[in-house]
Coordinates of C-alpha atoms in Angstrom, one line a residue:
D22 CA 21.1 48.1 -142.4
S23 CA 22.1 50.4 -139.5
K24 CA 22.4 53.4 -141.9
S25 CA 18.8 53.2 -143.1
R26 CA 17.1 56.5 -143.5
Q27 CA 19.8 58.1 -141.3
N28 CA 19.9 61.9 -141.2
I29 CA 17.2 62.4 -143.8
N30 CA 14.4 63.6 -141.6
L31 CA 14.4 66.4 -139.0
L32 CA 12.0 64.5 -136.8
C33 CA 14.4 61.6 -136.5
L34 CA 18.0 61.9 -137.4
K35 CA 18.9 58.4 -136.2
P36 CA 18.6 55.4 -138.5
H37 CA 15.0 54.3 -138.7
L38 CA 12.6 52.0 -140.4
L39 CA 9.1 53.1 -141.5
I40 CA 5.8 51.2 -141.2
L41 CA 2.9 52.8 -143.1
D42 CA -0.8 52.3 -142.2
L43 CA -3.5 51.4 -144.8
K44 CA -4.8 54.8 -145.5
V45 CA -1.3 56.1 -146.2
F46 CA -0.9 53.5 -148.9
L47 CA -4.4 54.3 -150.3
T48 CA -3.9 58.0 -150.4
Q49 CA -0.2 58.8 -150.7
M50 CA 1.2 56.3 -153.3
D51 CA 2.5 59.1 -155.6
V52 CA 4.8 60.2 -152.7
I53 CA 5.7 56.7 -151.6
E54 CA 7.0 55.5 -155.0
D55 CA 9.0 58.7 -155.5
E56 CA 12.8 58.1 -154.9
S57 CA 12.9 61.3 -152.8
F58 CA 10.7 59.6 -150.2
G59 CA 13.6 57.1 -149.5
D60 CA 13.8 53.4 -148.7
S61 CA 13.5 51.0 -145.7
V62 CA 9.8 50.7 -145.5
V63 CA 7.9 47.7 -144.0
V64 CA 4.8 46.6 -145.9
L65 CA 2.6 44.4 -143.7
Q66 CA 0.8 41.5 -145.2
T67 CA -2.4 42.7 -143.7
I68 CA -2.0 46.1 -145.4
R69 CA -1.0 44.6 -148.7
N70 CA -4.0 42.2 -148.7
E71 CA -6.4 45.0 -147.9
V72 CA -4.9 47.3 -150.6
R73 CA -5.4 44.5 -153.1
Y74 CA -9.1 44.3 -152.0
K75 CA -9.7 48.1 -152.1
N76 CA -7.6 49.3 -155.0
L77 CA -5.9 46.8 -157.4
S78 CA -4.0 49.7 -159.2
I79 CA -2.3 50.7 -156.0
Y80 CA -1.6 47.1 -155.1
S81 CA 0.2 46.7 -158.5
R82 CA 2.2 49.9 -157.8
I83 CA 3.4 48.6 -154.5
K84 CA 4.5 45.3 -156.1
D85 CA 6.4 47.3 -158.8
I86 CA 8.6 49.3 -156.4
P87 CA 12.2 48.3 -157.2
K88 CA 13.9 45.9 -154.8
S89 CA 16.7 48.4 -154.5
R90 CA 14.3 50.7 -152.5
K91 CA 14.3 48.2 -149.6
F92 CA 10.6 47.7 -149.2
F93 CA 10.3 44.7 -146.9
F94 CA 7.1 42.5 -146.9
F95 CA 6.4 41.2 -143.5
V96 CA 3.9 38.3 -143.0
N97 CA 2.4 39.7 -139.8
E98 CA -0.7 37.6 -139.9
F99 CA 1.2 34.3 -139.5
N100 CA 3.6 35.5 -136.7
V101 CA 2.5 34.5 -133.2
N102 CA 3.9 37.8 -131.9
T103 CA 2.0 40.1 -134.2
F104 CA -1.4 38.4 -134.8
K105 CA -4.5 39.3 -132.8
A106 CA -7.9 37.8 -133.3
R107 CA -10.6 40.2 -134.4
R108 CA -12.8 41.3 -131.6
K109 CA -16.5 41.1 -131.8
G110 CA -17.9 44.3 -133.2
E111 CA -14.5 45.6 -134.4
T112 CA -14.7 47.3 -137.8
S113 CA -12.4 46.1 -140.6
D114 CA -10.4 49.4 -140.5
D115 CA -10.0 49.2 -136.7
Y116 CA -8.8 45.6 -136.9
I117 CA -6.3 46.4 -139.6
F118 CA -5.0 49.3 -137.6
N119 CA -4.7 47.2 -134.4
L120 CA -2.7 44.6 -136.4
T121 CA -0.5 47.4 -137.6
L122 CA 0.1 48.6 -134.0
E123 CA 1.0 45.0 -133.0
A124 CA 3.5 44.7 -135.8
T125 CA 5.0 48.1 -135.0
K126 CA 5.3 47.1 -131.3
W127 CA 7.0 43.9 -132.3
Y128 CA 9.5 45.6 -134.6
Q129 CA 10.2 48.2 -132.0
N130 CA 11.0 45.6 -129.4
H131 CA 12.9 43.4 -131.9
L132 CA 15.1 46.1 -133.4
Q133 CA 15.3 48.7 -130.6
K134 CA 19.1 48.5 -130.4
T135 CA 19.8 49.1 -134.1
L136 CA 16.9 51.0 -135.6
E137 CA 14.2 53.3 -134.5
I138 CA 10.8 52.2 -135.8
I139 CA 8.4 54.9 -136.9
L140 CA 4.7 54.4 -137.7
L141 CA 3.3 56.8 -140.3
V142 CA -0.5 57.3 -140.3
H143 CA -2.9 59.4 -142.2
D144 CA -5.3 60.2 -139.5
P145 CA -4.2 62.3 -136.4
K146 CA -6.6 60.3 -134.2
N147 CA -4.6 57.1 -135.1
K148 CA -1.4 59.0 -134.3
F149 CA -2.7 59.7 -130.8
K150 CA -3.7 56.0 -130.3
A151 CA -0.2 54.9 -131.3
Q152 CA 1.5 57.4 -129.1
Q153 CA -0.7 56.4 -126.2
I154 CA 0.9 52.9 -126.3
G155 CA 4.4 54.2 -126.5
L156 CA 5.1 54.0 -130.3
T157 CA 6.9 56.7 -132.3
C158 CA 4.3 57.9 -134.7
Y159 CA 3.8 60.8 -137.0
T160 CA 1.3 61.7 -139.6
F161 CA 2.5 61.1 -143.1
E162 CA 2.1 64.8 -143.9
E163 CA 4.3 66.0 -141.0
Y164 CA 7.0 63.3 -141.8
V165 CA 7.2 64.4 -145.4
E166 CA 7.3 68.1 -144.4
N167 CA 10.3 67.3 -142.3
L168 CA 12.3 65.4 -144.9
K169 CA 15.4 67.3 -145.7
E170 CA 15.0 66.6 -149.5
N171 CA 11.2 67.1 -149.8
I172 CA 11.2 69.6 -152.7
N173 CA 10.1 67.0 -155.3
I174 CA 7.3 65.5 -153.2
I175 CA 5.9 68.0 -150.8
D176 CA 3.2 69.1 -153.4
K177 CA 2.2 65.5 -154.0
V178 CA 1.1 65.0 -150.4
V179 CA -2.7 64.5 -150.0
K180 CA -3.7 66.7 -147.0
W181 CA -5.8 65.0 -144.3
E182 CA -9.2 66.4 -143.7
E183 CA -11.7 65.6 -140.9
N184 CA -14.5 64.9 -143.4
M185 CA -12.6 62.5 -145.6
D186 CA -14.8 59.8 -147.1
N187 CA -13.4 56.4 -146.2
D188 CA -10.2 56.1 -148.3
Q189 CA -10.6 58.7 -151.0
P190 CA -10.1 62.5 -150.4
K191 CA -13.0 64.7 -151.3
S192 CA -12.5 66.6 -154.4
K193 CA -12.8 70.4 -154.2
L194 CA -13.2 72.9 -156.9
F195 CA -10.3 75.3 -156.8
Y196 CA -11.6 77.5 -159.6
T197 CA -15.2 78.3 -160.6
P198 CA -16.3 76.2 -163.5
H199 CA -16.7 78.0 -166.8
L200 CA -20.0 76.3 -167.7
P201 CA -22.5 74.6 -165.5
L202 CA -22.3 70.8 -165.5
S203 CA -25.7 70.5 -167.1
V204 CA -24.6 72.6 -170.1
I205 CA -21.4 70.4 -170.5
H206 CA -23.5 67.2 -170.4
A207 CA -26.0 68.6 -172.9
G208 CA -23.1 69.5 -175.2
I209 CA -21.6 66.0 -174.9
K210 CA -25.0 64.4 -175.9
N211 CA -25.3 66.5 -179.0

């Protein structure tokens, strides 16, 4: 659809299609499934399979997104233009991100006359890698901040931190606890 996501984001007013990386799905699902986030999102088979492996709950939530939202499932692993063999010594996360880059390049070349293709990533280092090969890429956080109608979802965005542990954000105490944890545990046992 040539009107997809047109004029909804200050970073890209033209019609565009989103491709999300693995860590975006694993950390930002509350935002993604909100209607305010919009539609026209490509879900790569590689990402979907890895989400199923890492978090079955999020996998189910992806499957439950209504068809009216236009989330397209692309079988990138079986497309000669988007598949790459895993290199020796390449980590699983690096391999998945490289397949994501290949699929994004393919979409960009395939749909360049009708839609802009935007890759959304969680890690700023991956944004840099994508931009180095000529892809339009933003962090998920900056894309959501620039949505014109972001009031319902801006507070749901999980902020990226340099010291994030694999796929789960580190929890922080925003308030000092009322009782030490040892006292709470002792109270539960009694």
